[in-house]
Structure formats: structure tokens, C-alpha cells
Short mmCIF file of C-alpha atoms in Angstrom, two decimals:
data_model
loop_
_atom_site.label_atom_id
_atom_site.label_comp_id
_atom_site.label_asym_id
_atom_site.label_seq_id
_atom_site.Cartn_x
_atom_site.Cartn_y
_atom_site.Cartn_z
CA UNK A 1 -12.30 0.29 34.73
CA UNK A 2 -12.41 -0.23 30.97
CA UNK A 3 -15.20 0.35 28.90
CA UNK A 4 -15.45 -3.18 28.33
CA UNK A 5 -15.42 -4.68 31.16
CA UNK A 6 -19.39 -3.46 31.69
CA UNK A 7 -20.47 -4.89 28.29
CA UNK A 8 -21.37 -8.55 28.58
CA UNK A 9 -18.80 -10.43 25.90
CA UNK A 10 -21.43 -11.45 23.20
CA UNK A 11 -19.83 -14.98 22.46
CA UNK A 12 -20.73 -15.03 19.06
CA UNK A 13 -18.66 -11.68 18.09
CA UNK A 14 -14.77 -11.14 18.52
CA UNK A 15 -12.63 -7.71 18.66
CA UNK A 16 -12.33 -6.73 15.29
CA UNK A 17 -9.07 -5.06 16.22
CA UNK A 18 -7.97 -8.54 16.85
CA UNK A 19 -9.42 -9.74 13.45
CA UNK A 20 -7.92 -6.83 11.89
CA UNK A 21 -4.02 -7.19 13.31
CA UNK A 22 -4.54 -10.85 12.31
CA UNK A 23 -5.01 -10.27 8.63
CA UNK A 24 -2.39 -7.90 8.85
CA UNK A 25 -0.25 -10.42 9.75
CA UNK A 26 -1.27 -12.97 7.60
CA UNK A 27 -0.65 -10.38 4.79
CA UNK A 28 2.46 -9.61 5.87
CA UNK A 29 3.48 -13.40 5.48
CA UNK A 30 2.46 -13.76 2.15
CA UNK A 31 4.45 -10.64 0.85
CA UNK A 32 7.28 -11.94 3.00
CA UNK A 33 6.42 -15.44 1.00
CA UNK A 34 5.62 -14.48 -2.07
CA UNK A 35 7.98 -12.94 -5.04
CA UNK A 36 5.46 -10.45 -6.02
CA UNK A 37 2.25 -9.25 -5.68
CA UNK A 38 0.33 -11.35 -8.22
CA UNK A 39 0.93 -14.26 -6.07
CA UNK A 40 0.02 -13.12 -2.95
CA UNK A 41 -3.31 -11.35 -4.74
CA UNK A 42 -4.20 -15.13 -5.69
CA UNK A 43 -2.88 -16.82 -2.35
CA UNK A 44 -5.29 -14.28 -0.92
CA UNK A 45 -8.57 -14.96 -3.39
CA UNK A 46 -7.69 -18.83 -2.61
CA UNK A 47 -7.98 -18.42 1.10
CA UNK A 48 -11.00 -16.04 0.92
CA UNK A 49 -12.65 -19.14 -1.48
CA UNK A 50 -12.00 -21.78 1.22
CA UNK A 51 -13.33 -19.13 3.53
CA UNK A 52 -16.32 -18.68 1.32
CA UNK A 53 -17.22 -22.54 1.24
CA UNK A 54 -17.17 -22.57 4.39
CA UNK A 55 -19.07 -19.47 5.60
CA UNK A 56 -22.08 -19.48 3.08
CA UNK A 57 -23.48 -22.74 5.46
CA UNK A 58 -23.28 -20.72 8.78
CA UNK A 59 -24.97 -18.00 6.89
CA UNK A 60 -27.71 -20.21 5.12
CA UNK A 61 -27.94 -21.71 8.83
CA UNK A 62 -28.26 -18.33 10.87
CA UNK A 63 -29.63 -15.83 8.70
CA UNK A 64 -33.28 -17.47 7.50
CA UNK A 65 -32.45 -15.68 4.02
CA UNK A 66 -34.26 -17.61 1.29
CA UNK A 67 -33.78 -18.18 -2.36
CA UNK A 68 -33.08 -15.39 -3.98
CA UNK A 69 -35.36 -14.36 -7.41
CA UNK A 70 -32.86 -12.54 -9.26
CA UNK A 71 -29.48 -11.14 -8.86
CA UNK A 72 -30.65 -7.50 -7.64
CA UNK A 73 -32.17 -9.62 -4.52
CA UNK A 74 -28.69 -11.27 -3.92
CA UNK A 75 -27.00 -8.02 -4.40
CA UNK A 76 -28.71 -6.76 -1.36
CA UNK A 77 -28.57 -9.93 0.77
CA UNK A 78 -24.93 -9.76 0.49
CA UNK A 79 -24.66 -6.70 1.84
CA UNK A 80 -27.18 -5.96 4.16
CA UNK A 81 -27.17 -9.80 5.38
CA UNK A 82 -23.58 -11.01 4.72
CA UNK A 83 -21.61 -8.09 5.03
CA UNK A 84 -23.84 -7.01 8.05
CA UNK A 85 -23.24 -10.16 9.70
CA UNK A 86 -19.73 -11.23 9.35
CA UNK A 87 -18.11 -7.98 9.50
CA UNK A 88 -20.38 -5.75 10.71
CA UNK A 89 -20.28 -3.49 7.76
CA UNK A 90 -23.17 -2.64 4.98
CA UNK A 91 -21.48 -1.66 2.08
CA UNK A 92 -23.60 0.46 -0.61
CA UNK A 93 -25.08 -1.65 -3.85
CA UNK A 94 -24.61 0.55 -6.98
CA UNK A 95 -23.68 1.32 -10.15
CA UNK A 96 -25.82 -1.61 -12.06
CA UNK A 97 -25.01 -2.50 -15.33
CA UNK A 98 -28.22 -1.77 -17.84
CA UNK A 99 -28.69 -5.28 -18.51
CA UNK A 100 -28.50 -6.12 -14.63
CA UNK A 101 -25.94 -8.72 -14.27
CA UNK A 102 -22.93 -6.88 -12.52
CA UNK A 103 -23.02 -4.70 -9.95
CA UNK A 104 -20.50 -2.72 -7.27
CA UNK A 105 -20.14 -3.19 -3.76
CA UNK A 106 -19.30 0.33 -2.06
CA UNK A 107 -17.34 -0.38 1.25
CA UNK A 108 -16.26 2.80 3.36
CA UNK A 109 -14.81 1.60 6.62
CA UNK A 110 -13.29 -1.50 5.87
CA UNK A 111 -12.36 -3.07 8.83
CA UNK A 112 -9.81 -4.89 7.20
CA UNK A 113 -7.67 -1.62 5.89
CA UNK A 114 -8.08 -0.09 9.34
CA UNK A 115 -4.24 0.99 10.45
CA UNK A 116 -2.84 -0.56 7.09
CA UNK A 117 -0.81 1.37 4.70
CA UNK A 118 0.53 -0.10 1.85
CA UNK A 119 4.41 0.54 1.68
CA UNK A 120 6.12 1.84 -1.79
CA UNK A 121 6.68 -0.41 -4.11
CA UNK A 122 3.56 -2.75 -3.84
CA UNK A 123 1.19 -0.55 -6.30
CA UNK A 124 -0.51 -4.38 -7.82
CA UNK A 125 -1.28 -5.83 -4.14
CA UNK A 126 -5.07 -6.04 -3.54
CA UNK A 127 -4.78 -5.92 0.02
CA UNK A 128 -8.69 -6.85 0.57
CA UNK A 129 -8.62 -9.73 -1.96
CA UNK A 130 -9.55 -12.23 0.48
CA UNK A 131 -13.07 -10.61 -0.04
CA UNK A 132 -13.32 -11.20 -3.56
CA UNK A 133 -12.31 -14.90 -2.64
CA UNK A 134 -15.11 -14.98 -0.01
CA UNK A 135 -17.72 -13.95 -1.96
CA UNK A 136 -16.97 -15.91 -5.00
CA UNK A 137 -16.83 -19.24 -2.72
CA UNK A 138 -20.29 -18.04 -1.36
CA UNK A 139 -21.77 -17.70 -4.27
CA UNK A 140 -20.46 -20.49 -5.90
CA UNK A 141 -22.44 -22.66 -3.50
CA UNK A 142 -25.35 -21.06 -4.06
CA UNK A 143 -24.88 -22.19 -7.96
CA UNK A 144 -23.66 -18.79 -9.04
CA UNK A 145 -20.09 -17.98 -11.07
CA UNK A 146 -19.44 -14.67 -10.27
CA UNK A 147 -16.59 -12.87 -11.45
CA UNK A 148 -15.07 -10.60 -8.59
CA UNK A 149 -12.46 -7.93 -8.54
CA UNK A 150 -11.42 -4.85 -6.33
CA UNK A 151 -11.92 -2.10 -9.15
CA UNK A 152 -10.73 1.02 -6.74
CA UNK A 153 -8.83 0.47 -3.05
CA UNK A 154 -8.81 2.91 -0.45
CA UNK A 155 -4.93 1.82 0.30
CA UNK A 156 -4.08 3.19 -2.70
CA UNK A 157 -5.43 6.60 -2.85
CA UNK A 158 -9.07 5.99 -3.77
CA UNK A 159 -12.20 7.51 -1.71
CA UNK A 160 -14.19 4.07 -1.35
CA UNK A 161 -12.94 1.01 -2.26
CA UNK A 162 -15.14 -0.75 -4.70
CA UNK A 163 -16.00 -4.43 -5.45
CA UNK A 164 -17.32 -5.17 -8.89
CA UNK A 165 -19.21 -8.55 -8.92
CA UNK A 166 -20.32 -9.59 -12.67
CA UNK A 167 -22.74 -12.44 -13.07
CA UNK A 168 -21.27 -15.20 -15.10
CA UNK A 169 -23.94 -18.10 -15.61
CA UNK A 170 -26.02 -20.52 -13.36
CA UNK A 171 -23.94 -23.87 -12.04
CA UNK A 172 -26.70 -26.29 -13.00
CA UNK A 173 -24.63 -29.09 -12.34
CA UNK A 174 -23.72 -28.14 -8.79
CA UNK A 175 -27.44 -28.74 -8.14
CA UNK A 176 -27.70 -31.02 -5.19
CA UNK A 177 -30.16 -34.10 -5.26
CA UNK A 178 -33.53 -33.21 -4.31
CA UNK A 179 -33.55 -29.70 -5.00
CA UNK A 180 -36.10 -28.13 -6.97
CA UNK B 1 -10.37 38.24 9.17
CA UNK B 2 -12.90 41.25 8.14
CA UNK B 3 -10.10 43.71 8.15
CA UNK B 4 -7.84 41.48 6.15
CA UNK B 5 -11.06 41.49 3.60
CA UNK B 6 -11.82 45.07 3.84
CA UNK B 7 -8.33 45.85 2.72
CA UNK B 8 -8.64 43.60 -0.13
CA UNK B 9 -11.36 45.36 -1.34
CA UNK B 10 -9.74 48.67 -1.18
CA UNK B 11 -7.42 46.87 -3.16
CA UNK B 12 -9.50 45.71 -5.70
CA UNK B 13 -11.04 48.36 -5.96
CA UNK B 14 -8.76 50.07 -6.92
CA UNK B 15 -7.88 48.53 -9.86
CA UNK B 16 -11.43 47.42 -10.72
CA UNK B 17 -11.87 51.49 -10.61
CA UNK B 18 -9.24 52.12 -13.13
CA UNK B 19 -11.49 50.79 -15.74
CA UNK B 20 -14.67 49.96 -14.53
CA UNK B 21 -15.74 53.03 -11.85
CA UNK B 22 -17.63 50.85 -9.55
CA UNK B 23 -19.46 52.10 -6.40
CA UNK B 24 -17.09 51.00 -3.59
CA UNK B 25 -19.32 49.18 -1.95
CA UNK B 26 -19.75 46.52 -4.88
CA UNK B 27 -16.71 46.06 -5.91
CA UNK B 28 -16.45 45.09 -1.88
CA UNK B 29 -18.89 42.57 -2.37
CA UNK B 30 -17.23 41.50 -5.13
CA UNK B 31 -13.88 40.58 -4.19
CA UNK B 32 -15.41 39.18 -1.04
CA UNK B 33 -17.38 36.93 -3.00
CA UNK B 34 -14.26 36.18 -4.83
CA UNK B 35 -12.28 35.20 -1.97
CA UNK B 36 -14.87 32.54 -0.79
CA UNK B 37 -14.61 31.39 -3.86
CA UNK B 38 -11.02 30.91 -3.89
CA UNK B 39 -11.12 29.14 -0.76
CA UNK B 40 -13.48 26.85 -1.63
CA UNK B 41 -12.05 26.11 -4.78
CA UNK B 42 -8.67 25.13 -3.01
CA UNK B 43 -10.32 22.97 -0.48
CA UNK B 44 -11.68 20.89 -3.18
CA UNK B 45 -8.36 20.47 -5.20
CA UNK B 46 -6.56 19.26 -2.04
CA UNK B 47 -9.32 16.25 -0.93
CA UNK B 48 -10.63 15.45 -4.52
CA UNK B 49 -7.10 14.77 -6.01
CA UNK B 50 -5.71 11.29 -5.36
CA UNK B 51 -3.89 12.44 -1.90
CA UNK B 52 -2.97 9.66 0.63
CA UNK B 53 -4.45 10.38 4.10
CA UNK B 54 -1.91 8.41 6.34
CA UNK B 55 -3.16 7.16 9.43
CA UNK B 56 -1.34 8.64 11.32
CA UNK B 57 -3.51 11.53 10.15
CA UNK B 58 -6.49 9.92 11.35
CA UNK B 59 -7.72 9.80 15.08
CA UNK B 60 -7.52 6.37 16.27
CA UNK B 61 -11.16 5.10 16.69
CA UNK B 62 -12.67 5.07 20.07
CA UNK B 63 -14.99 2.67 19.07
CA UNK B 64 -14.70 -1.13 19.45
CA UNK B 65 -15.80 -2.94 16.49
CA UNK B 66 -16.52 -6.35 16.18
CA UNK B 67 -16.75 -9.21 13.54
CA UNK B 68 -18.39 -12.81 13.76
CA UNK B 69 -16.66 -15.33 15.30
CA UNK B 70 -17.41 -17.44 11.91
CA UNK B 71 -14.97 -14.77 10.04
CA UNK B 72 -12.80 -14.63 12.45
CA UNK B 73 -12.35 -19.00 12.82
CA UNK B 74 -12.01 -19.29 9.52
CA UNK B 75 -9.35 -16.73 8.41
CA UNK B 76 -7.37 -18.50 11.43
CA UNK B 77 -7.90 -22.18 10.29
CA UNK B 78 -6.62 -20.55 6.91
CA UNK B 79 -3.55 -19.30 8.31
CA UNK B 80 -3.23 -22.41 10.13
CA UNK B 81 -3.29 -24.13 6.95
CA UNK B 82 -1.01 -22.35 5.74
CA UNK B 83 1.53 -22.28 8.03
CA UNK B 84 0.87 -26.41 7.89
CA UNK B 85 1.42 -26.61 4.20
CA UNK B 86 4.91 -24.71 4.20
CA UNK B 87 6.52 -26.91 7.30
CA UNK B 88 7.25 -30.31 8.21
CA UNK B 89 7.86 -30.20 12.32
CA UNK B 90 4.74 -29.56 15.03
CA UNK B 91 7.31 -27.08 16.58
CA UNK B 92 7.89 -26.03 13.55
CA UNK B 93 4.07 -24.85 13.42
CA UNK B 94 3.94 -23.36 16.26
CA UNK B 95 7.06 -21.65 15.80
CA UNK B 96 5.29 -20.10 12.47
CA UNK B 97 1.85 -19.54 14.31
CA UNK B 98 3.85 -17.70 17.11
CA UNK B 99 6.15 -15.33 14.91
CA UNK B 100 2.55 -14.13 13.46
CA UNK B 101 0.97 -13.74 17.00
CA UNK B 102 4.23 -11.81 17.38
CA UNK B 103 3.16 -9.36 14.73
CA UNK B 104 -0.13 -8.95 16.33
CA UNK B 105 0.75 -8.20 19.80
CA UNK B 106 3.43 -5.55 18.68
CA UNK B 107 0.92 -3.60 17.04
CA UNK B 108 -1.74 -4.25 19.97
CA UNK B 109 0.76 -3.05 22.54
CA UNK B 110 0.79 0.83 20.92
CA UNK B 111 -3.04 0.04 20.96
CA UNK B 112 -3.70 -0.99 24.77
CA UNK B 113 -1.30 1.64 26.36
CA UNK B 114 -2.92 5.08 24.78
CA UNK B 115 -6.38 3.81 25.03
CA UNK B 116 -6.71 1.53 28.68
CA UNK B 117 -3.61 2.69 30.57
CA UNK B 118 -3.68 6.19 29.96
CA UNK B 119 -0.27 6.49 28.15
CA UNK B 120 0.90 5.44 31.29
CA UNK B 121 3.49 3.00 31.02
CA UNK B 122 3.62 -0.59 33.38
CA UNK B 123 7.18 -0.59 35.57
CA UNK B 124 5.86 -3.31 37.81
CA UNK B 125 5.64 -6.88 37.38
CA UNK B 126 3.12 -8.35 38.86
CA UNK B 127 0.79 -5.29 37.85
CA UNK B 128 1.67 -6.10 33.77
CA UNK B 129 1.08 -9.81 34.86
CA UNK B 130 -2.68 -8.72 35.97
CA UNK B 131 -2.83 -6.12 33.29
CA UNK B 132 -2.40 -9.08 30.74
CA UNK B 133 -5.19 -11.24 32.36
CA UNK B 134 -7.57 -8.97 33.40
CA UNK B 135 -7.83 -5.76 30.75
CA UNK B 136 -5.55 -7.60 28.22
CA UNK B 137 -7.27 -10.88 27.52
CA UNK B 138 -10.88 -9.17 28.45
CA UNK B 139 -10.35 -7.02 25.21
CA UNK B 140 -9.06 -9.46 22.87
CA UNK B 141 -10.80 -12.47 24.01
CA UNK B 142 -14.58 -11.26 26.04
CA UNK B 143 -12.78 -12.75 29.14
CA UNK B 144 -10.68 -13.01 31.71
CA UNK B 145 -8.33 -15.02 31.44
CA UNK B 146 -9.14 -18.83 33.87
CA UNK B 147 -6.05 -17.99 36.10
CA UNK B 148 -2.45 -16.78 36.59
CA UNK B 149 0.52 -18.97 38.67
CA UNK B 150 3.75 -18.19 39.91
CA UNK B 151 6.26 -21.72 39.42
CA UNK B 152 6.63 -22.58 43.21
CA UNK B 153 10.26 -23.50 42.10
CA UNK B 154 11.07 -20.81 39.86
CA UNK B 155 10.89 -17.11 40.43
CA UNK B 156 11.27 -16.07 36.90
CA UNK B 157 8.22 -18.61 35.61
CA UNK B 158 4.94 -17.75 35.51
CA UNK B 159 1.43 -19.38 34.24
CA UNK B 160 -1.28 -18.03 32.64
CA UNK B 161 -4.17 -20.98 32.40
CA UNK B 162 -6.59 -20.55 30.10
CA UNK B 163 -9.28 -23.59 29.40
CA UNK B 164 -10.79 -23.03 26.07
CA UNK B 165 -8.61 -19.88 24.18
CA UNK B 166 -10.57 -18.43 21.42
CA UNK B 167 -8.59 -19.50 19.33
CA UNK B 168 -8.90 -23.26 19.76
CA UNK B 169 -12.35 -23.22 20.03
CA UNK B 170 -13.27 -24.77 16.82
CA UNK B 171 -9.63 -26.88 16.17
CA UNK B 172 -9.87 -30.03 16.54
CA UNK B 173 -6.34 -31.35 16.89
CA UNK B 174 -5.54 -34.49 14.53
CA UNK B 175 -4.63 -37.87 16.38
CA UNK B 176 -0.92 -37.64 14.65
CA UNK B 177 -0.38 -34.29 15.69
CA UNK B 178 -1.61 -34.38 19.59
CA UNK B 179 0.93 -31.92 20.94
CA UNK B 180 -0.23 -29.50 18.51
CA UNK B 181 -1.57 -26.10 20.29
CA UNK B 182 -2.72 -23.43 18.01
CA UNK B 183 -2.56 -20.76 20.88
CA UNK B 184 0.23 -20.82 20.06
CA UNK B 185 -1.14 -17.88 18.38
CA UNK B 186 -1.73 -16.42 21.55
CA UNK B 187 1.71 -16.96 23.08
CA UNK B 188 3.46 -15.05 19.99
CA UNK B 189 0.56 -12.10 21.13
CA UNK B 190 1.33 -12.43 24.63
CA UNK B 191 5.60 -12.69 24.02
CA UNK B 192 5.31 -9.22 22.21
CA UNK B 193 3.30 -7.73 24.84
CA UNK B 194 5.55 -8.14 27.53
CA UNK B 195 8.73 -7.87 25.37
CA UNK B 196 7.25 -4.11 23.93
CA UNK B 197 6.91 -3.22 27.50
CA UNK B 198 10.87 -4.08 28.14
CA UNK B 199 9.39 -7.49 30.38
CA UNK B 200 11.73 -9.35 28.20
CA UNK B 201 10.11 -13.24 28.01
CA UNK B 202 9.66 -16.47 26.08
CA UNK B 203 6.28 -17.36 26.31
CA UNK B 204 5.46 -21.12 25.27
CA UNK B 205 2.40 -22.87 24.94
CA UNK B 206 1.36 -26.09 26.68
CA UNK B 207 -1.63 -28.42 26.92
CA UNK B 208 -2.39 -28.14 31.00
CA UNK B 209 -5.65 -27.60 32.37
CA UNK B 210 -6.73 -26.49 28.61
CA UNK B 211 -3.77 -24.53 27.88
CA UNK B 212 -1.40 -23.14 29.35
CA UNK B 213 1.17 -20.40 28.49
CA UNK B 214 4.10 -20.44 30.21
CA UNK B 215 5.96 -17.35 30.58
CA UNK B 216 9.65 -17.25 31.56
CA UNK B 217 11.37 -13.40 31.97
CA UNK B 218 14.59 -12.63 31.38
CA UNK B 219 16.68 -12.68 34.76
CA UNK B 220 17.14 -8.94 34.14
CA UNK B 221 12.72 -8.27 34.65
CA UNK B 222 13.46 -9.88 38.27
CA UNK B 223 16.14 -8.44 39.36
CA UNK B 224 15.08 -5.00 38.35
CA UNK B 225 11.63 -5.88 39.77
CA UNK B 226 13.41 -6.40 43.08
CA UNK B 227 14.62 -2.97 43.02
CA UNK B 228 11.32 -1.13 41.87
CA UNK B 229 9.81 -2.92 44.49
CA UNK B 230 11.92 -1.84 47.03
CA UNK B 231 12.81 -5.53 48.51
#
């Protein structure tokens, strides 16, 4: 009858609707939670972090992505690997800094803004923070400090809503024995 | 639309005329020109200012998208967390994990009834029983759901049986915390689902053949039930 019911249910993939209403709900928690938006915008990056520990092993794992040379190269495996793979989005790599060490992360259809609108009075939430969290968790197991921020947000009136990642330094000391 | 233009260019023309004396037919061109050009330029000052679409502006995709299961596990095992960290009780936990299934089904309801049923609303019982485990849990979970039981000794109870919910898949529950069922999740989902579509219920969670969600209506469901059915 449905639609669905003639696709075989891939078992590695779940309805992003479902993933969507979920971090709405979670969202709605933490505002519920939280005195004000600052809070929740770090309860958010934490989550996304622990997420990001977590994740960056499936990826290594799954995706047969090797070392990357220099940050331009990681720039694209995030998107058109990571992004590609866990949520099904590529999000455009642009606006480079001259000296090459930050970068933006373009996202159109974020699938985790779809049906969200952010209610008056909530102009400093960063709705999509668990991103920034996510990616700087990644990274940072991959011996990177990246800095992370939403610089422009959809939600609140923008026409994309724009990651800036900014390359802090190399984590030598994170270096597991019998690398390199 | 060409006689609202042609008129305009009378128009202008006359006054370009005054000063001017332009043939008639350019100062036609002109102001037809001009009025493209006023049309454009308005188009572009309503989308490129900082104007909210809302979404209820926007159509409501057709499309179904999908994430990893890897995102999707770990955003729950962070809510889980969450929810751990900020009570003391197992029921307590799955009271938490419930009220934010809760949130989820409400907003699926709206979802499932313009796009599967055809605006149509359920009035029967059984039928919203099947429509949960067949269309419902086929969306939101790539399956049907294992099975669905009437209580032999209780009209109002029914079972849905589900051995490994997506959401479990990759929990394991600790020793001191056996009773713990994180579809719990699921029941919150499944209570606002049938409560949105007036089958008022309590839907609990319980580990039975995997898991199983127990729903319980409101006397009111069957006895109304009774009467749509004609019995």
C-alpha cells in the first residue's frame, strides 16, 4: 500500500523523520531543563562530543578513508564521507581562509532543522550545535583541535546555515603507541 | 496583462512627451522595460532580506530520508544518558524516556495521517491496532512489528510483541538495572499515537518475548468501539 512497504528496509539506515522528531525532542528537554540558551548550546556541543568519540571509529571502520595530507583533504572527507554517510547530506566546503587553516561547511537541507522553528525569545540557541560537538569529538581523535561554531542558522532567518571549522594545532600527545 | 501595459505606456507617454517628444512606440518600450524592472527588483527585496519562511509555508517533503543507524544509536544512548544522570528510580527513566517518545509520536501522528491514510481519519479499533503494526512500525522501524495480542482476560488490553526494537538494539542493559527497557521510547511514541487519534491508552513497556508493549484503552475506546462496530 505504502511506498515503503516495496523498498527492502536497508538495516543499516533509519527514517530520518524519526531521527529528526527525536532531536526535536531531546531539544525540547534541554530548553525545558536549562535556564537559558547558553546552557543548552553547551549541553548540546557536549553530547555531539560524546557522539563524536564515538562515531569517528565506525567511520574509520566503514569508510576505508585514509590519513589525510593536509586539512583541505579532511575538509572534503568530512563532507563528502562523513556528512554523506551519517546523515545523508554533502554540505558545500568553502570560503577558505588564505592561509588554509579554517574553512566553512555549507549545509542546505539540514535534516535536523526539518519542521523546527525556533519560538520568540530564544534568538542565542544554536539549535544544530550537536554538530559542532560531533565534529570536534571526530576530529579530536584523529589528533586535530578544531575550533567549531555555527556562524549563520537557517532557524534564524539565514539562507544556509554555515559551520566554520578553524584549525587549532596537532594533538601530538594523543598519538597512540605504534603509530607512525 | 498586455492591455494593463499598453495603457501604461499611453500613460507614460504622456508625460515623457511633455518634455521629451518621443516616438510612441519607444517610450512603449520603455516603460515596459521599466515595469520588468520593477518587478524584478521587488522580488529580490522580499527573498534576499532576512524574512522567515515558516514551514508551514513549505510543502511537506514527499521524500523519505534516511540517516545511519550509527547517528541515530548514539544521539539515543545520549538522551538515555541523560535522562539517567537527572533521576534516581528505573521507573523513573522510563517515565523520562516515555514523556520524550511522547513528543515524538505527537508530531508523527500529523505526519502518518496526511501522507499514508489519506487524511482519512481511523474510527475503528482493531484497524488503528493493525495500522500501528503494519504501516506504523514499517515506517519508523523497516518492519513489521513481530506480533499483536488481545489479553484473553481483558478486553481493553492489548499486546504488541516486538523481539529486538530498534531502539534496543545496541543497549546493553546493566546487571543492577535488569528491568530497565529503553523502548520505553517506543511506548511514549506509540501512547501519543493512539491518544492523538482519541484511542485514549497507557501504553507500558515490558521485557516478554523481547519486548513487549502493553496497551490498555480507556473503557470509553471499547465501549464506543462496540457501537461503531455495530455489536
Amino acid at each position: 500500500m505504502s511506498r515503503q512497504s516495496n523498498r527492502a528496509g536497508d538495516p543499516r539506515k533509519v527514517n530520518g523523520e524519526l531521527f529528526t522528531l527525536t532531536y526535536g525532542a531531546l531539544v525540547a528537554q534541554l530548553v525545558k531543563d536549562y535556564e537559558n540558551d547558553e546552557d543548552v548550546n553547551r549541553q548540546l556541543e557536549k553530547m555531539g562530543y560524546n557522539m563524536g568519540i564515538r562515531l569517528i571509529e565506525d567511520f574509520l571502520a566503514r569508510s576505508n578513508v585514509g590519513r589525510c595530507h593536509d586539512f583541505r583533504e579532511t575538509a572534503d572527507v568530512i563532507s563528502k564521507a562523513g556528512f554523506k554517510m551519517y546523515l545523508g547530506i554533502t554540505p558545500v566546503v568553502s570560503n577558505w581562509s588564505p592561509a588554509g587553516d579554517e574553512f566553512s561547511l555549507l549545509i542546505e537541507n539540514n535534516p535536523l532543522t526539518e519542521f523546527v522553528e525556533l519560538p520568540e525569545g530564544h534568538n542565542a540557541l544554536n539549535y544544530s550545535n550537536i554538530l559542532c560537538g560531533a565534529l570536534k569529538g571526530c576530529l579530536e581523535m584523529v589528533q586535530m583541535d578544531v575550533d567549531v561554531r555555527i556562524v549563520q542558522d537557517q532557524l534564524k532567518g539565514d539562507s544556509i546555515t554555515e559551520i566554520r571549522l578553524k584549525f587549532i594545532k596537532r594533538l601530538e600527545d594523543a598519538l597512540p603507541a605504534g603509530e607512525d | 496583462m498586455p492591455i494593463f501595459n499598453y495603457s501604461l505606456g499611453i500613460y507614460s507617454h504622456y508625460f515623457f512627451s511633455l518634455s521629451l517628444s518621443l516616438s510612441l512606440s519607444l517610450s512603449l518600450s520603455l516603460s515596459l522595460s521599466g515595469v520588468d524592472i520593477e518587478r524584478s527588483s521587488l522580488s529580490v527585496n522580499m527573498s534576499g532580506g532576512k524574512q522567515r519562511i515558516s514551514n508551514l509555508d513549505k510543502p511537506l517533503g514527499k521524500g523519505r530520508p534516511e540517516v545511519n543507524i550509527a547517528t541515530f544509536a548514539l544521539l539515543f544512548s545520549e538522551i538515555v544518558q541523560y535522562c539517567q544522570n537527572r533521576v534516581y528510580t528505573v521507573p523513573e527513566l522510563q517515565n523520562k524516556l516515555s514523556e520524550l517518545g511522547y513528543h515524538v509520536g505527537s508530531h508523527l501522528l500529523d505526519l502518518f495521517f496526511l501522507r499514508e491514510k489519506g487524511y482519512k481519519r481511523e474510527i475503528k479499533l482493531l484497524n488503528m491496532l493493525l495500522f500501528v503494526k503494519s504501516n506504523l512500525w514499517k515506517t519508523l522501524f523497516g518492519k513489521e512489528a513481530d506480533k499483536l495480542e488481545h489479553a484473553n482476560d481483558d478486553e481493553r488490553t492489548y499486546y504488541i510483541i516486538e523481539k529486538e526494537p530498534l531502539v534496543n538494539k545496541f543497549i546493553s542493559v546493566p546487571k543492577d538495572k535488569g528491568s530497565l527497557n529503553c523502548a520505553a521510547f517506543t511506548a511514549g511514541i506509540l501512547e501519543a499515537i493512539l491518544n492523538g487519534a482519541n484511542f485514549p491508552a497507557k501504553v507500558t513497556v515490558h521485557w516478554h518475548k523481547g519486548t513487549t508493549f502493553m496497551i490498555k484503552f480507556d473503557e470509553s475506546v471499547i465501549a464506543r468501539d462496540k457501537v461503531v462496530e455495530g455489536k
